[in-house]
């Protein structure tokens, strides 16, 4: 995230996991918005979420939730 509180990781199997830097732990369960791989991630201040682009040509909103 822009403020450095969260880090998102994406995988080739479509899983996105979010890490809380302040709490030093993974937040909730990993999310799998697609079965195609995640190609990039970016933060949205307006949505308080990450957006993940995928090799299927789509993008997915991944909310930061505990």
mmCIF file with all atom_site columns, C-alpha atoms in Angstrom:
data_model
loop_
_atom_site.group_PDB
_atom_site.id
_atom_site.type_symbol
_atom_site.label_atom_id
_atom_site.label_alt_id
_atom_site.label_comp_id
_atom_site.label_asym_id
_atom_site.label_entity_id
_atom_site.label_seq_id
_atom_site.pdbx_PDB_ins_code
_atom_site.Cartn_x
_atom_site.Cartn_y
_atom_site.Cartn_z
_atom_site.occupancy
_atom_site.B_iso_or_equiv
_atom_site.pdbx_formal_charge
_atom_site.auth_seq_id
_atom_site.auth_comp_id
_atom_site.auth_asym_id
_atom_site.auth_atom_id
_atom_site.pdbx_PDB_model_num
ATOM 1  C CA . UNK A 1 1  ? 0.000   0.000   0.000   1.00 0.00 ? 1  UNK A CA 1
ATOM 2  C CA . UNK A 1 2  ? 1.051   3.595   -0.461  1.00 0.00 ? 2  UNK A CA 1
ATOM 3  C CA . UNK A 1 3  ? 1.509   4.072   3.288   1.00 0.00 ? 3  UNK A CA 1
ATOM 4  C CA . UNK A 1 4  ? 3.602   0.920   3.593   1.00 0.00 ? 4  UNK A CA 1
ATOM 5  C CA . UNK A 1 5  ? 1.202   -0.853  5.944   1.00 0.00 ? 5  UNK A CA 1
ATOM 6  C CA . UNK A 1 6  ? 0.369   -3.744  3.587   1.00 0.00 ? 6  UNK A CA 1
ATOM 7  C CA . UNK A 1 7  ? 2.282   -5.874  1.103   1.00 0.00 ? 7  UNK A CA 1
ATOM 8  C CA . UNK A 1 8  ? 0.526   -8.090  -1.437  1.00 0.00 ? 8  UNK A CA 1
ATOM 9  C CA . UNK A 1 9  ? 2.013   -11.181 -3.074  1.00 0.00 ? 9  UNK A CA 1
ATOM 10 C CA . UNK A 1 10 ? 0.596   -12.908 -6.139  1.00 0.00 ? 10 UNK A CA 1
ATOM 11 C CA . UNK A 1 11 ? 1.329   -16.356 -7.528  1.00 0.00 ? 11 UNK A CA 1
ATOM 12 C CA . UNK A 1 12 ? 1.302   -18.219 -10.835 1.00 0.00 ? 12 UNK A CA 1
ATOM 13 C CA . UNK A 1 13 ? -1.740  -20.219 -9.676  1.00 0.00 ? 13 UNK A CA 1
ATOM 14 C CA . UNK A 1 14 ? -3.903  -17.117 -9.082  1.00 0.00 ? 14 UNK A CA 1
ATOM 15 C CA . UNK A 1 15 ? -3.544  -16.700 -5.324  1.00 0.00 ? 15 UNK A CA 1
ATOM 16 C CA . UNK A 1 16 ? -3.110  -13.294 -3.657  1.00 0.00 ? 16 UNK A CA 1
ATOM 17 C CA . UNK A 1 17 ? -2.040  -12.998 -0.025  1.00 0.00 ? 17 UNK A CA 1
ATOM 18 C CA . UNK A 1 18 ? -1.748  -9.768  1.970   1.00 0.00 ? 18 UNK A CA 1
ATOM 19 C CA . UNK A 1 19 ? 0.756   -9.120  4.746   1.00 0.00 ? 19 UNK A CA 1
ATOM 20 C CA . UNK A 1 20 ? 0.322   -6.518  7.504   1.00 0.00 ? 20 UNK A CA 1
ATOM 21 C CA . UNK A 1 21 ? 3.682   -4.864  8.150   1.00 0.00 ? 21 UNK A CA 1
ATOM 22 C CA . UNK A 1 22 ? 2.472   -3.303  11.429  1.00 0.00 ? 22 UNK A CA 1
ATOM 23 C CA . UNK A 1 23 ? 1.106   -6.585  12.824  1.00 0.00 ? 23 UNK A CA 1
ATOM 24 C CA . UNK A 1 24 ? 3.842   -8.720  11.248  1.00 0.00 ? 24 UNK A CA 1
ATOM 25 C CA . UNK A 1 25 ? 1.366   -11.358 10.060  1.00 0.00 ? 25 UNK A CA 1
ATOM 26 C CA . UNK A 1 26 ? -0.629  -12.463 7.042   1.00 0.00 ? 26 UNK A CA 1
ATOM 27 C CA . UNK A 1 27 ? -4.166  -11.040 6.944   1.00 0.00 ? 27 UNK A CA 1
ATOM 28 C CA . UNK A 1 28 ? -6.977  -13.573 6.768   1.00 0.00 ? 28 UNK A CA 1
ATOM 29 C CA . UNK A 1 29 ? -6.819  -16.418 4.285   1.00 0.00 ? 29 UNK A CA 1
ATOM 30 C CA . UNK A 1 30 ? -5.207  -16.194 0.847   1.00 0.00 ? 30 UNK A CA 1
ATOM 31 C CA . UNK A 1 31 ? -7.660  -15.134 -1.865  1.00 0.00 ? 31 UNK A CA 1
ATOM 32 C CA . UNK A 1 32 ? -7.901  -16.864 -5.243  1.00 0.00 ? 32 UNK A CA 1
ATOM 33 C CA . UNK A 1 33 ? -9.729  -14.522 -7.608  1.00 0.00 ? 33 UNK A CA 1
ATOM 34 C CA . UNK A 1 34 ? -8.665  -16.530 -10.679 1.00 0.00 ? 34 UNK A CA 1
ATOM 35 C CA . UNK A 1 35 ? -7.084  -19.825 -11.677 1.00 0.00 ? 35 UNK A CA 1
ATOM 36 C CA . UNK A 1 36 ? -4.797  -18.004 -14.097 1.00 0.00 ? 36 UNK A CA 1
ATOM 37 C CA . UNK A 1 37 ? -1.570  -16.558 -12.700 1.00 0.00 ? 37 UNK A CA 1
ATOM 38 C CA . UNK A 1 38 ? -1.273  -13.105 -11.183 1.00 0.00 ? 38 UNK A CA 1
ATOM 39 C CA . UNK A 1 39 ? 0.955   -10.913 -13.341 1.00 0.00 ? 39 UNK A CA 1
ATOM 40 C CA . UNK A 1 40 ? 1.023   -7.703  -11.274 1.00 0.00 ? 40 UNK A CA 1
ATOM 41 C CA . UNK A 1 41 ? -0.468  -5.966  -8.241  1.00 0.00 ? 41 UNK A CA 1
ATOM 42 C CA . UNK A 1 42 ? -1.158  -2.311  -7.491  1.00 0.00 ? 42 UNK A CA 1
ATOM 43 C CA . UNK A 1 43 ? -2.699  -0.410  -4.591  1.00 0.00 ? 43 UNK A CA 1
ATOM 44 C CA . UNK A 1 44 ? -5.853  1.739   -4.831  1.00 0.00 ? 44 UNK A CA 1
ATOM 45 C CA . UNK A 1 45 ? -6.260  4.432   -2.168  1.00 0.00 ? 45 UNK A CA 1
ATOM 46 C CA . UNK A 1 46 ? -9.859  5.021   -3.293  1.00 0.00 ? 46 UNK A CA 1
ATOM 47 C CA . UNK A 1 47 ? -10.872 1.409   -2.683  1.00 0.00 ? 47 UNK A CA 1
ATOM 48 C CA . UNK A 1 48 ? -8.446  0.579   0.158   1.00 0.00 ? 48 UNK A CA 1
ATOM 49 C CA . UNK A 1 49 ? -7.669  -2.560  -1.817  1.00 0.00 ? 49 UNK A CA 1
ATOM 50 C CA . UNK A 1 50 ? -5.134  -4.096  -4.156  1.00 0.00 ? 50 UNK A CA 1
ATOM 51 C CA . UNK A 1 51 ? -5.914  -4.753  -7.805  1.00 0.00 ? 51 UNK A CA 1
ATOM 52 C CA . UNK A 1 52 ? -4.431  -7.880  -9.342  1.00 0.00 ? 52 UNK A CA 1
ATOM 53 C CA . UNK A 1 53 ? -4.001  -8.286  -13.077 1.00 0.00 ? 53 UNK A CA 1
ATOM 54 C CA . UNK A 1 54 ? -4.028  -11.808 -14.370 1.00 0.00 ? 54 UNK A CA 1
ATOM 55 C CA . UNK A 1 55 ? -2.761  -13.803 -17.318 1.00 0.00 ? 55 UNK A CA 1
ATOM 56 C CA . UNK A 1 56 ? -6.409  -14.344 -18.297 1.00 0.00 ? 56 UNK A CA 1
ATOM 57 C CA . UNK A 1 57 ? -6.502  -10.673 -19.373 1.00 0.00 ? 57 UNK A CA 1
ATOM 58 C CA . UNK A 1 58 ? -8.712  -9.488  -16.509 1.00 0.00 ? 58 UNK A CA 1
ATOM 59 C CA . UNK A 1 59 ? -8.118  -7.600  -13.275 1.00 0.00 ? 59 UNK A CA 1
ATOM 60 C CA . UNK A 1 60 ? -9.550  -8.322  -9.850  1.00 0.00 ? 60 UNK A CA 1
ATOM 61 C CA . UNK A 1 61 ? -10.106 -6.262  -6.711  1.00 0.00 ? 61 UNK A CA 1
ATOM 62 C CA . UNK A 1 62 ? -8.586  -7.868  -3.600  1.00 0.00 ? 62 UNK A CA 1
ATOM 63 C CA . UNK A 1 63 ? -9.841  -6.186  -0.439  1.00 0.00 ? 63 UNK A CA 1
ATOM 64 C CA . UNK A 1 64 ? -7.682  -5.767  2.645   1.00 0.00 ? 64 UNK A CA 1
ATOM 65 C CA . UNK A 1 65 ? -9.761  -7.583  5.264   1.00 0.00 ? 65 UNK A CA 1
ATOM 66 C CA . UNK A 1 66 ? -8.819  -9.217  8.538   1.00 0.00 ? 66 UNK A CA 1
#
